[in-house]
Tab-separated table of C-alpha atoms in Angstrom:
chain	number	residue	atom	x	y	z
A	1434	MET	CA	-27.293	-5.811	-4.972
A	1435	ALA	CA	-26.918	-4.356	-1.468
A	1436	SER	CA	-27.644	-0.679	-0.883
A	1437	LYS	CA	-24.817	1.818	-1.115
A	1438	GLU	CA	-25.295	2.635	2.569
A	1439	LEU	CA	-24.779	-1.007	3.545
A	1440	ILE	CA	-21.765	-1.303	1.253
A	1441	GLN	CA	-20.192	1.864	2.652
A	1442	THR	CA	-20.808	0.796	6.258
A	1443	ALA	CA	-19.046	-2.537	5.697
A	1444	ALA	CA	-16.168	-0.833	3.859
A	1445	LYS	CA	-15.675	1.768	6.607
A	1446	GLU	CA	-15.566	-0.941	9.243
A	1447	PHE	CA	-12.916	-2.800	7.259
A	1448	VAL	CA	-10.878	0.410	6.864
A	1449	ALA	CA	-10.983	0.876	10.639
A	1450	PHE	CA	-9.819	-2.735	11.065
A	1451	VAL	CA	-6.829	-2.494	8.731
A	1452	ASN	CA	-5.740	0.841	10.216
A	1453	LYS	CA	-5.498	-0.854	13.615
A	1454	ALA	CA	-3.558	-3.818	12.216
A	1455	PRO	CA	-0.087	-2.837	10.911
A	1456	SER	CA	1.374	-6.277	11.765
A	1457	PRO	CA	0.124	-9.885	12.131
A	1458	TYR	CA	0.229	-9.437	15.912
A	1459	HIS	CA	-2.108	-6.464	15.659
A	1460	VAL	CA	-4.404	-8.427	13.314
A	1461	VAL	CA	-4.740	-11.135	15.950
A	1462	GLN	CA	-5.267	-8.586	18.724
A	1463	GLU	CA	-8.004	-6.838	16.752
A	1464	CYS	CA	-9.686	-10.183	16.011
A	1465	ARG	CA	-9.381	-11.134	19.681
A	1466	SER	CA	-11.060	-7.899	20.798
A	1467	ARG	CA	-13.959	-8.379	18.391
A	1468	LEU	CA	-14.420	-12.029	19.346
A	1469	LEU	CA	-14.498	-11.231	23.058
A	1470	ALA	CA	-17.054	-8.493	22.407
A	1471	ALA	CA	-19.151	-11.045	20.520
A	1472	GLY	CA	-19.158	-13.471	23.457
A	1473	PHE	CA	-16.418	-15.883	22.383
A	1474	GLN	CA	-14.361	-17.497	25.149
A	1475	GLU	CA	-10.560	-17.560	24.930
A	1476	LEU	CA	-8.863	-20.943	25.256
A	1477	LYS	CA	-5.180	-21.691	25.859
A	1478	GLU	CA	-3.405	-24.487	24.009
A	1479	ARG	CA	-1.729	-25.601	27.238
A	1480	ASP	CA	-5.003	-25.981	29.144
A	1481	HIS	CA	-7.608	-28.720	29.184
A	1482	TRP	CA	-10.636	-27.855	27.050
A	1483	GLU	CA	-14.275	-28.507	27.923
A	1484	ILE	CA	-16.062	-27.815	24.657
A	1485	GLN	CA	-19.844	-27.415	24.932
A	1486	PRO	CA	-22.512	-27.308	22.192
A	1487	ALA	CA	-23.899	-23.874	21.246
A	1488	ASN	CA	-20.802	-22.146	22.671
A	1489	LYS	CA	-18.110	-20.036	20.987
A	1490	TYR	CA	-14.342	-20.177	21.475
A	1491	PHE	CA	-10.994	-19.011	20.093
A	1492	VAL	CA	-7.331	-19.834	20.586
A	1493	THR	CA	-4.131	-18.090	19.458
A	1494	ARG	CA	-0.666	-19.352	18.641
A	1495	ASN	CA	2.415	-17.134	18.738
A	1496	GLN	CA	0.000	-14.191	18.983
A	1497	SER	CA	0.176	-14.090	15.168
A	1498	SER	CA	-2.301	-16.861	14.278
A	1499	ILE	CA	-5.833	-17.286	15.598
A	1500	VAL	CA	-8.509	-19.962	15.279
A	1501	ALA	CA	-12.103	-19.177	16.281
A	1502	PHE	CA	-15.008	-21.598	16.266
A	1503	ALA	CA	-18.661	-21.895	17.232
A	1504	VAL	CA	-20.062	-25.290	18.210
A	1505	GLY	CA	-23.427	-26.193	16.733
A	1506	GLY	CA	-26.096	-27.048	19.268
A	1507	LYS	CA	-26.613	-30.432	17.606
A	1508	TYR	CA	-22.922	-31.146	17.110
A	1509	GLN	CA	-21.689	-34.652	17.903
A	1510	PRO	CA	-18.042	-35.802	17.672
A	1511	GLY	CA	-17.561	-37.034	14.120
A	1512	ASN	CA	-19.714	-34.307	12.555
A	1513	GLY	CA	-18.223	-31.914	10.026
A	1514	PHE	CA	-16.339	-28.623	10.198
A	1515	SER	CA	-17.431	-25.618	8.127
A	1516	MET	CA	-14.096	-23.812	7.731
A	1517	VAL	CA	-12.749	-20.576	6.257
A	1518	GLY	CA	-8.980	-20.075	6.175
A	1519	ALA	CA	-6.949	-16.921	5.499
A	1520	HIS	CA	-3.600	-15.422	6.524
A	1521	THR	CA	-2.581	-12.567	8.803
A	1522	ASP	CA	0.750	-11.646	7.191
A	1523	SER	CA	1.535	-9.429	4.202
A	1524	PRO	CA	4.751	-8.652	2.293
A	1525	CYS	CA	6.754	-6.065	4.200
A	1526	LEU	CA	10.173	-5.001	5.407
A	1527	LYS	CA	11.217	-6.412	8.786
A	1528	VAL	CA	13.844	-5.086	11.188
A	1529	LYS	CA	16.911	-7.348	11.323
A	1530	PRO	CA	18.000	-8.948	14.644
A	1531	SER	CA	20.971	-6.581	14.664
A	1532	SER	CA	19.850	-3.549	12.706
A	1533	LYS	CA	22.203	-0.718	13.667
A	1534	LYS	CA	23.796	0.837	10.568
A	1535	CYS	CA	25.787	4.071	10.317
A	1536	LYS	CA	27.104	5.375	7.000
A	1537	THR	CA	28.122	8.794	5.657
A	1538	GLY	CA	26.580	10.588	8.619
A	1539	TYR	CA	23.226	8.784	8.554
A	1540	GLN	CA	21.784	6.394	11.102
A	1541	SER	CA	19.870	3.664	9.320
A	1542	VAL	CA	17.973	0.499	10.186
A	1543	GLY	CA	18.873	-2.837	8.611
A	1544	ILE	CA	15.871	-4.640	7.158
A	1545	GLU	CA	14.915	-7.970	5.602
A	1546	CYS	CA	12.445	-8.279	2.735
A	1547	TYR	CA	9.586	-10.505	3.886
A	1548	GLY	CA	7.574	-12.199	1.143
A	1549	GLY	CA	7.299	-11.159	-2.483
A	1550	GLY	CA	6.650	-7.447	-2.257
A	1551	ILE	CA	6.780	-4.871	-5.035
A	1552	TRP	CA	9.759	-3.353	-3.304
A	1553	HIS	CA	10.149	-0.174	-5.344
A	1554	THR	CA	6.796	0.977	-3.926
A	1555	TRP	CA	8.434	1.230	-0.488
A	1556	PHE	CA	10.682	4.079	-1.669
A	1557	ASP	CA	9.778	7.641	-0.656
A	1558	ARG	CA	7.040	6.507	1.724
A	1559	ASP	CA	6.597	7.818	5.274
A	1560	LEU	CA	7.301	4.668	7.252
A	1561	THR	CA	7.082	3.542	10.842
A	1562	VAL	CA	7.470	0.295	12.797
A	1563	ALA	CA	4.900	-1.996	14.397
A	1564	GLY	CA	4.976	-5.446	15.926
A	1565	ARG	CA	5.714	-7.063	19.242
A	1566	VAL	CA	8.322	-6.619	21.942
A	1567	LEU	CA	9.233	-9.163	24.607
A	1568	VAL	CA	9.698	-7.213	27.824
A	1569	LYS	CA	11.216	-8.510	31.061
A	1570	ASP	CA	9.528	-7.276	34.216
A	1571	GLY	CA	11.038	-8.884	37.300
A	1572	ASP	CA	11.053	-12.642	36.722
A	1573	LYS	CA	8.340	-12.492	34.040
A	1574	VAL	CA	8.588	-11.905	30.290
A	1575	SER	CA	5.525	-10.480	28.545
A	1576	HIS	CA	4.468	-9.934	24.944
A	1577	ARG	CA	3.739	-6.241	24.288
A	1578	LEU	CA	2.407	-4.684	21.098
A	1579	VAL	CA	4.057	-1.573	19.740
A	1580	HIS	CA	3.042	0.804	16.941
A	1581	ILE	CA	4.887	4.092	16.581
A	1582	GLU	CA	2.152	6.238	15.063
A	1583	LYS	CA	4.301	8.812	13.311
A	1584	PRO	CA	6.711	8.728	10.353
A	1585	ILE	CA	10.175	7.808	11.589
A	1586	LEU	CA	11.779	6.025	8.613
A	1587	ARG	CA	12.200	6.614	4.911
A	1588	VAL	CA	13.889	4.835	2.001
A	1589	PRO	CA	14.768	7.753	-0.285
A	1590	ASN	CA	15.045	7.335	-4.022
A	1591	ILE	CA	18.221	8.341	-5.799
A	1592	ALA	CA	17.741	11.500	-7.837
A	1593	ILE	CA	17.258	11.000	-11.557
A	1594	HIS	CA	20.264	13.298	-12.161
A	1595	LEU	CA	22.456	10.633	-10.513
A	1596	PHE	CA	20.743	7.626	-12.151
A	1597	ARG	CA	19.475	8.436	-15.620
A	1598	LYS	CA	17.919	4.969	-16.179
A	1599	HIS	CA	15.462	5.446	-13.314
A	1600	ASN	CA	12.407	5.233	-15.569
A	1601	GLU	CA	13.718	2.368	-17.695
A	1602	SER	CA	15.282	-0.131	-15.310
A	1603	PHE	CA	15.024	0.531	-11.605
A	1604	GLY	CA	15.842	-2.677	-9.736
A	1605	PRO	CA	17.281	-1.755	-6.345
A	1606	ASN	CA	19.751	-3.949	-4.501
A	1607	LYS	CA	17.668	-5.057	-1.523
A	1608	GLU	CA	20.678	-5.300	0.794
A	1609	THR	CA	22.437	-2.030	0.068
A	1610	GLU	CA	19.880	0.287	-1.533
A	1611	MET	CA	16.748	-0.443	0.521
A	1612	VAL	CA	18.072	0.699	3.883
A	1613	PRO	CA	15.657	3.099	5.605
A	1614	ILE	CA	17.071	6.243	7.211
A	1615	LEU	CA	16.135	6.949	10.821
A	1616	ALA	CA	18.234	10.000	11.740
A	1617	THR	CA	21.511	11.821	11.185
A	1618	CYS	CA	24.502	11.310	13.416
A	1619	VAL	CA	24.750	15.083	13.891
A	1620	GLN	CA	21.233	15.376	15.281
A	1621	GLU	CA	21.692	12.358	17.515
A	1622	GLU	CA	24.773	13.968	19.006
A	1623	ILE	CA	22.777	17.133	19.687
A	1624	GLU	CA	19.936	15.148	21.306
A	1625	LYS	CA	22.378	13.245	23.578
A	1626	LEU	CA	20.240	10.118	23.842
A	1627	PRO	CA	20.640	8.191	27.114
A	1628	GLN	CA	21.775	4.995	25.443
A	1629	GLN	CA	24.594	6.811	23.657
A	1630	ASN	CA	26.548	7.556	26.815
A	1631	GLU	CA	30.186	7.985	27.705
A	1632	GLU	CA	30.508	4.862	29.868
A	1633	LYS	CA	30.060	2.609	26.824
A	1634	LYS	CA	33.580	2.561	25.359
A	1635	ASP	CA	33.284	-0.277	22.798
A	1636	ASP	CA	30.773	-1.491	20.231
A	1637	LYS	CA	30.042	-4.795	21.966
A	1638	ALA	CA	26.327	-5.248	22.680
A	1639	THR	CA	25.657	-5.720	26.384
A	1640	CYS	CA	21.897	-6.236	25.871
A	1641	GLN	CA	19.552	-6.808	22.929
A	1642	ALA	CA	18.733	-3.109	22.696
A	1643	ASP	CA	22.390	-2.315	21.924
A	1644	LYS	CA	22.017	-4.079	18.557
A	1645	HIS	CA	19.714	-1.321	17.333
A	1646	GLN	CA	19.804	2.437	16.939
A	1647	PRO	CA	19.322	4.236	20.286
A	1648	ALA	CA	16.758	6.549	18.679
A	1649	LEU	CA	14.628	3.557	17.650
A	1650	ILE	CA	14.935	1.921	21.066
A	1651	ASN	CA	13.975	5.146	22.814
A	1652	LEU	CA	10.831	5.478	20.730
A	1653	ILE	CA	9.833	1.916	21.626
A	1654	CYS	CA	10.630	2.369	25.317
A	1655	ASP	CA	8.685	5.614	25.489
A	1656	GLN	CA	5.576	3.943	24.124
A	1657	LEU	CA	5.858	0.860	26.331
A	1658	ASN	CA	7.020	2.776	29.413
A	1659	THR	CA	9.990	0.469	29.817
A	1660	LYS	CA	13.797	0.626	29.836
A	1661	PRO	CA	16.210	-0.570	27.129
A	1662	ASP	CA	17.686	-3.323	29.307
A	1663	GLN	CA	14.198	-4.785	29.800
A	1664	ILE	CA	13.845	-5.521	26.078
A	1665	MET	CA	14.577	-9.204	25.531
A	1666	ASP	CA	13.804	-9.188	21.790
A	1667	PHE	CA	11.313	-7.926	19.253
A	1668	GLU	CA	9.759	-8.635	15.861
A	1669	LEU	CA	9.012	-5.408	14.028
A	1670	CYS	CA	7.466	-4.786	10.619
A	1671	LEU	CA	7.853	-1.536	8.740
A	1672	ALA	CA	4.486	-0.035	7.799
A	1673	ASP	CA	3.223	2.925	5.812
A	1674	THR	CA	1.854	5.687	8.015
A	1675	GLN	CA	-0.677	6.757	5.381
A	1676	PRO	CA	-3.962	5.260	6.571
A	1677	ALA	CA	-6.344	3.185	4.497
A	1678	THR	CA	-9.174	5.242	3.032
A	1679	ILE	CA	-12.217	5.100	0.774
A	1680	GLY	CA	-11.750	6.944	-2.521
A	1681	GLY	CA	-12.684	7.339	-6.154
A	1682	ALA	CA	-15.168	9.749	-7.727
A	1683	PHE	CA	-18.072	7.652	-6.368
A	1684	ASP	CA	-16.413	6.405	-3.167
A	1685	GLU	CA	-16.238	2.935	-4.697
A	1686	PHE	CA	-12.575	2.103	-4.014
A	1687	ILE	CA	-10.512	1.255	-0.964
A	1688	PHE	CA	-6.906	2.464	-1.115
A	1689	SER	CA	-5.038	0.599	1.583
A	1690	PRO	CA	-2.000	-1.361	2.685
A	1691	ARG	CA	-2.284	-5.108	3.369
A	1692	LEU	CA	-5.520	-5.859	1.492
A	1693	ASP	CA	-3.805	-9.182	0.829
A	1694	ASN	CA	-4.910	-10.704	3.068
A	1695	GLN	CA	-6.580	-8.624	5.766
A	1696	VAL	CA	-9.707	-8.404	3.594
A	1697	ASN	CA	-10.335	-12.099	4.160
A	1698	CYS	CA	-9.255	-12.024	7.815
A	1699	PHE	CA	-11.828	-9.315	8.470
A	1700	CYS	CA	-14.627	-10.741	6.330
A	1701	SER	CA	-14.304	-14.316	7.613
A	1702	LEU	CA	-14.348	-12.941	11.166
A	1703	GLN	CA	-17.444	-10.865	10.420
A	1704	GLY	CA	-19.131	-13.802	8.700
A	1705	LEU	CA	-18.572	-16.052	11.717
A	1706	ILE	CA	-19.710	-13.459	14.254
A	1707	GLU	CA	-22.796	-12.521	12.212
A	1708	SER	CA	-23.764	-16.168	11.700
A	1709	CYS	CA	-23.774	-16.682	15.475
A	1710	LYS	CA	-26.180	-13.807	16.127
A	1711	ASP	CA	-29.004	-16.090	15.007
A	1712	THR	CA	-28.953	-18.205	18.152
A	1713	ASP	CA	-31.592	-20.601	16.803
A	1714	GLY	CA	-29.451	-21.164	13.723
A	1715	LEU	CA	-26.421	-22.073	15.818
A	1716	LYS	CA	-28.493	-24.243	18.165
A	1717	ASN	CA	-29.757	-26.270	15.202
A	1718	ASP	CA	-26.369	-26.571	13.485
A	1719	THR	CA	-24.742	-30.005	13.413
A	1720	ASN	CA	-21.310	-28.653	12.463
A	1721	ILE	CA	-18.415	-26.696	13.915
A	1722	ARG	CA	-18.184	-23.220	12.352
A	1723	MET	CA	-14.513	-22.259	12.214
A	1724	ILE	CA	-12.149	-19.600	10.895
A	1725	LEU	CA	-8.384	-20.177	10.736
A	1726	LEU	CA	-6.132	-17.143	10.296
A	1727	PHE	CA	-2.506	-18.208	9.877
A	1728	ASP	CA	0.797	-16.357	9.885
A	1729	ASN	CA	3.668	-16.880	7.410
A	1730	GLU	CA	1.658	-17.647	4.260
A	1731	GLU	CA	3.733	-15.142	2.297
A	1732	VAL	CA	6.892	-17.147	2.998
A	1733	GLY	CA	5.560	-20.680	2.510
A	1734	SER	CA	3.525	-21.460	5.670
A	1735	ALA	CA	6.211	-23.805	7.033
A	1736	SER	CA	6.228	-22.597	10.638
A	1737	ALA	CA	4.623	-23.588	13.940
A	1738	GLN	CA	2.016	-20.859	13.391
A	1739	GLY	CA	1.631	-21.432	9.646
A	1740	ALA	CA	-0.909	-23.456	7.693
A	1741	GLY	CA	1.764	-26.107	7.103
A	1742	SER	CA	1.909	-26.892	10.825
A	1743	SER	CA	-0.191	-29.439	12.723
A	1744	LEU	CA	-2.253	-26.681	14.364
A	1745	THR	CA	-5.418	-27.328	12.322
A	1746	GLU	CA	-5.324	-31.090	12.866
A	1747	TRP	CA	-4.643	-30.814	16.595
A	1748	ILE	CA	-7.487	-28.356	17.163
A	1749	MET	CA	-9.880	-30.504	15.148
A	1750	ARG	CA	-8.823	-33.593	17.133
A	1751	ARG	CA	-9.288	-31.810	20.471
A	1752	ILE	CA	-12.791	-30.744	19.485
A	1753	CYS	CA	-13.617	-34.240	18.213
A	1754	ALA	CA	-12.288	-35.964	21.341
A	1755	GLY	CA	-14.845	-38.199	23.025
A	1756	SER	CA	-16.063	-41.768	23.163
A	1757	ASN	CA	-15.748	-42.232	19.388
A	1758	PRO	CA	-12.093	-43.159	18.659
A	1759	VAL	CA	-12.413	-42.355	14.935
A	1760	ALA	CA	-14.417	-39.138	15.292
A	1761	PHE	CA	-11.664	-37.057	13.664
A	1762	GLU	CA	-11.392	-39.343	10.641
A	1763	GLU	CA	-15.168	-39.297	10.210
A	1764	ALA	CA	-15.245	-35.511	10.560
A	1765	VAL	CA	-12.682	-34.871	7.809
A	1766	SER	CA	-14.867	-36.458	5.124
A	1767	LYS	CA	-17.805	-34.281	6.209
A	1768	SER	CA	-15.797	-31.063	6.369
A	1769	TYR	CA	-15.083	-28.332	3.831
A	1770	LEU	CA	-12.528	-25.513	3.715
A	1771	VAL	CA	-12.884	-22.184	1.954
A	1772	SER	CA	-9.313	-20.989	1.391
A	1773	ALA	CA	-9.786	-17.225	1.117
A	1774	ASP	CA	-7.026	-15.096	-0.398
A	1775	GLN	CA	-7.154	-12.078	-2.668
A	1776	ALA	CA	-7.518	-12.360	-6.462
A	1777	HIS	CA	-6.268	-10.284	-9.392
A	1778	ALA	CA	-8.835	-7.993	-10.995
A	1779	VAL	CA	-8.257	-7.209	-14.652
A	1780	HIS	CA	-5.843	-4.280	-14.944
A	1781	PRO	CA	-6.988	-1.690	-17.510
A	1782	ASN	CA	-3.389	-0.817	-18.428
A	1783	TYR	CA	-2.220	-4.433	-18.651
A	1784	ALA	CA	-5.333	-6.251	-19.870
A	1785	ASP	CA	-3.234	-8.620	-22.018
A	1786	LYS	CA	-1.743	-10.118	-18.826
A	1787	HIS	CA	-5.105	-11.738	-18.090
A	1788	GLU	CA	-6.655	-14.794	-19.762
A	1789	ASP	CA	-9.219	-13.635	-22.313
A	1790	ASN	CA	-12.186	-15.593	-20.959
A	1791	HIS	CA	-11.392	-15.032	-17.282
A	1792	LYS	CA	-10.983	-11.295	-16.824
A	1793	VAL	CA	-12.188	-10.606	-13.304
A	1794	SER	CA	-13.895	-7.294	-12.542
A	1795	LEU	CA	-14.369	-5.227	-9.420
A	1796	HIS	CA	-17.915	-5.218	-7.964
A	1797	LEU	CA	-18.994	-8.425	-9.744
A	1798	GLY	CA	-18.367	-10.799	-6.866
A	1799	PRO	CA	-15.761	-13.024	-5.205
A	1800	VAL	CA	-13.624	-15.169	-7.470
A	1801	LEU	CA	-13.355	-18.949	-7.739
A	1802	LYS	CA	-9.712	-19.725	-8.523
A	1803	PHE	CA	-8.691	-22.487	-10.936
A	1804	ASN	CA	-5.195	-23.630	-11.924
A	1805	SER	CA	-4.037	-26.868	-13.514
A	1806	ASN	CA	-0.623	-26.783	-11.863
A	1807	GLN	CA	-2.215	-27.327	-8.443
A	1808	ARG	CA	-0.968	-24.096	-6.933
A	1809	TYR	CA	-4.633	-23.621	-6.065
A	1810	ALA	CA	-6.725	-26.418	-4.599
A	1811	THR	CA	-9.693	-25.822	-6.921
A	1812	THR	CA	-8.920	-27.315	-10.340
A	1813	ALA	CA	-12.221	-28.365	-11.848
A	1814	VAL	CA	-11.143	-27.375	-15.365
A	1815	ASN	CA	-7.773	-28.814	-16.202
A	1816	SER	CA	-6.205	-31.745	-18.004
A	1817	ASN	CA	-4.020	-32.768	-15.090
A	1818	GLN	CA	-6.469	-32.958	-12.170
A	1819	ARG	CA	-5.053	-34.324	-8.902
A	1820	TYR	CA	-8.002	-33.908	-6.518
A	1821	ALA	CA	-11.123	-36.029	-6.923
A	1822	THR	CA	-13.309	-33.407	-5.232
A	1823	THR	CA	-12.499	-30.304	-7.260
A	1824	ALA	CA	-15.703	-30.127	-9.289
A	1825	VAL	CA	-17.610	-30.819	-6.080
A	1826	THR	CA	-16.008	-28.003	-4.104
A	1827	ALA	CA	-16.792	-25.437	-6.789
A	1828	THR	CA	-20.381	-26.694	-7.073
A	1829	ILE	CA	-20.944	-26.521	-3.313
A	1830	LEU	CA	-19.756	-22.930	-3.105
A	1831	ARG	CA	-21.846	-21.891	-6.107
A	1832	MET	CA	-24.926	-23.387	-4.442
A	1833	ILE	CA	-24.178	-21.528	-1.201
A	1834	ALA	CA	-23.511	-18.266	-3.072
A	1835	ALA	CA	-26.852	-18.603	-4.851
A	1836	LYS	CA	-28.634	-18.985	-1.493
A	1837	ALA	CA	-26.791	-15.925	-0.158
A	1838	ASN	CA	-27.484	-13.972	-3.378
A	1839	VAL	CA	-23.777	-13.296	-3.949
A	1840	PRO	CA	-22.449	-13.430	-7.552
A	1841	LEU	CA	-19.266	-15.369	-8.257
A	1842	GLN	CA	-16.603	-15.049	-10.935
A	1843	ASP	CA	-14.050	-17.564	-12.246
A	1844	VAL	CA	-10.369	-16.971	-12.844
A	1845	VAL	CA	-7.569	-18.954	-14.413
A	1846	VAL	CA	-4.152	-17.572	-15.314
A	1847	ARG	CA	-2.728	-17.581	-18.804
A	1848	ASN	CA	-0.599	-20.570	-19.796
A	1849	ASP	CA	2.369	-18.241	-20.249
A	1850	SER	CA	1.937	-16.578	-16.844
A	1851	ALA	CA	3.100	-17.518	-13.356
A	1852	CYS	CA	0.520	-18.239	-10.674
A	1853	GLY	CA	0.561	-17.492	-6.971
A	1854	SER	CA	-0.333	-19.927	-4.216
A	1855	THR	CA	-2.481	-20.080	-1.077
A	1856	ILE	CA	-2.948	-22.126	2.077
A	1857	GLY	CA	-5.602	-24.171	0.236
A	1858	PRO	CA	-3.399	-26.874	-1.320
A	1859	ILE	CA	-1.385	-27.192	1.905
A	1860	LEU	CA	-4.370	-27.967	4.123
A	1861	SER	CA	-6.163	-29.941	1.437
A	1862	ALA	CA	-3.234	-32.303	0.950
A	1863	LYS	CA	-2.251	-32.445	4.619
A	1864	LEU	CA	-5.708	-33.310	5.956
A	1865	GLY	CA	-7.600	-34.618	2.930
A	1866	LEU	CA	-10.076	-31.753	3.238
A	1867	ARG	CA	-12.403	-30.766	0.439
A	1868	THR	CA	-11.155	-27.298	-0.390
A	1869	VAL	CA	-12.090	-24.400	-2.627
A	1870	ASP	CA	-9.878	-21.386	-3.294
A	1871	ILE	CA	-11.582	-18.024	-3.567
A	1872	GLY	CA	-10.679	-14.361	-3.240
A	1873	SER	CA	-11.983	-10.845	-3.674
A	1874	PRO	CA	-10.658	-8.973	-6.731
A	1875	GLN	CA	-8.087	-6.225	-6.272
A	1876	LEU	CA	-5.362	-4.296	-8.092
A	1877	SER	CA	-1.722	-3.643	-7.110
A	1878	MET	CA	-1.357	-6.871	-5.124
A	1879	HIS	CA	1.807	-6.868	-2.963
A	1880	SER	CA	2.348	-3.140	-3.398
A	1881	ILE	CA	2.722	-1.033	-0.265
A	1882	ARG	CA	-0.641	0.540	-1.311
A	1883	GLU	CA	-3.247	-1.758	-2.852
A	1884	MET	CA	-6.686	-1.117	-4.288
A	1885	CYS	CA	-10.027	-2.940	-4.150
A	1886	CYS	CA	-13.719	-2.046	-4.303
A	1887	THR	CA	-16.065	-1.281	-1.431
A	1888	THR	CA	-18.630	-3.759	-2.790
A	1889	GLY	CA	-16.214	-6.642	-2.301
A	1890	ILE	CA	-16.170	-6.312	1.491
A	1891	ASN	CA	-19.938	-6.629	1.858
A	1892	GLN	CA	-20.070	-9.455	-0.700
A	1893	LEU	CA	-17.531	-11.502	1.258
A	1894	ASN	CA	-19.253	-10.750	4.573
A	1895	VAL	CA	-22.538	-12.046	3.178
A	1896	LEU	CA	-20.935	-15.044	1.440
A	1897	PHE	CA	-19.083	-16.220	4.559
A	1898	LYS	CA	-22.162	-15.806	6.744
A	1899	GLY	CA	-24.135	-17.736	4.137
A	1900	PHE	CA	-21.477	-20.446	4.107
A	1901	PHE	CA	-21.742	-20.986	7.857
A	1902	ASP	CA	-25.542	-20.875	7.680
A	1903	HIS	CA	-26.069	-23.155	4.681
A	1904	PHE	CA	-23.123	-25.531	4.253
A	1905	PRO	CA	-24.496	-28.559	6.180
A	1906	ALA	CA	-27.756	-28.541	4.218
A	1907	VAL	CA	-26.056	-27.936	0.853
A	1908	ASP	CA	-23.488	-30.637	1.554
A	1909	ALA	CA	-26.245	-33.124	2.352
A	1910	SER	CA	-27.699	-32.555	-1.120
A	1911	VAL	CA	-24.436	-33.277	-2.974
A	1912	CYS	CA	-24.194	-37.057	-3.381
A	1913	VAL	CA	-20.531	-37.635	-4.230
A	1914	ASP	CA	-18.252	-39.910	-2.145
């Protein structure tokens, strides 16, 4: 087991990462900054690519998905791809396209529920907004990140005196009872905000900013040093202002928003960067080392920047392009995808919700996920197997984990329990990729505040580095067509 100092260092670096990444756009920006610092070159989808062996690259789409890859020094078109996939999005509340709401003297912000969040955890939290704004400057429109770093919104609970069943059956109406308060109309009148001026006699929006509360627009404009009429549009997530932190009596836990799935975004990024520090290792690699961090997994992945798009195939084809017309088809059969998404640790207060022989623990290693209903791509133990390579994918990862000295656990859900999904089955079916689903154990998944262990960050870092280092050799030893 790694030293506590090493574990704490990795955990603190992850905490710093997640605190800088309150939206998928910030996740991509933070990844971009780290990749540039590590010597990766940025590519543009619209440009011609000249891919060279022993070089490192990345490309973004929609500024909410990012693909980074390092080319082995001995790579030839038709060789395999060593791939780790994760997602940049998390369940959250998002500001509606027209969000201005005024009721009983309060100014509120209309929101949509994005993904399958535990929505009652968003009540009585000190909230803010973060995301991207499209700003017009002359004849150009630019993408600008925004993060208001103070509490500006709150969804207040109803007092128990007014709703006596609070502790028995609290199921809020997401349209009418989950509307965050921004300000009071009285205070706005006192402040005399510029956008709330006398020359505007009707409620008709003359620009995009008019669809939202002036107080919210002013906060955004102040941070971006722009004017309301320059705002073309925006995509804003609500986020908790309480930062991620390390806690517990022995500093063994991470209490944080968005562990699902920023843990795997961060760790796959670290694994790739660390694997490239051994320049001899990269020079002797025959494969492409790649991470794929997609947006929109929490809502099905069916978007241009989601795992259900053609992005993965097109990037693989562009890298494979050369004199061999079937290089891509040859590469797929030599490639392998680790679909990395968080897993459920056994809950001490709800232990009966977990399958008796597959109760996953914190600290004891990443988790191989199995499910016979094919919601996960790894289904080595089931009576209804649909993928011929499932036993192989689990075996390959176990062999790599043994080389990296990282323990693994297995999980399968109870037959009477629902099961989540990942990007694994989507990419596996779409491309015919050998795929394994894994995750690091955590509690409170999809809550506004989640919980995992510090050990898990270092374990994933080491496992992903080991995967990039060892996959070609391990794959060569597994003789299954």
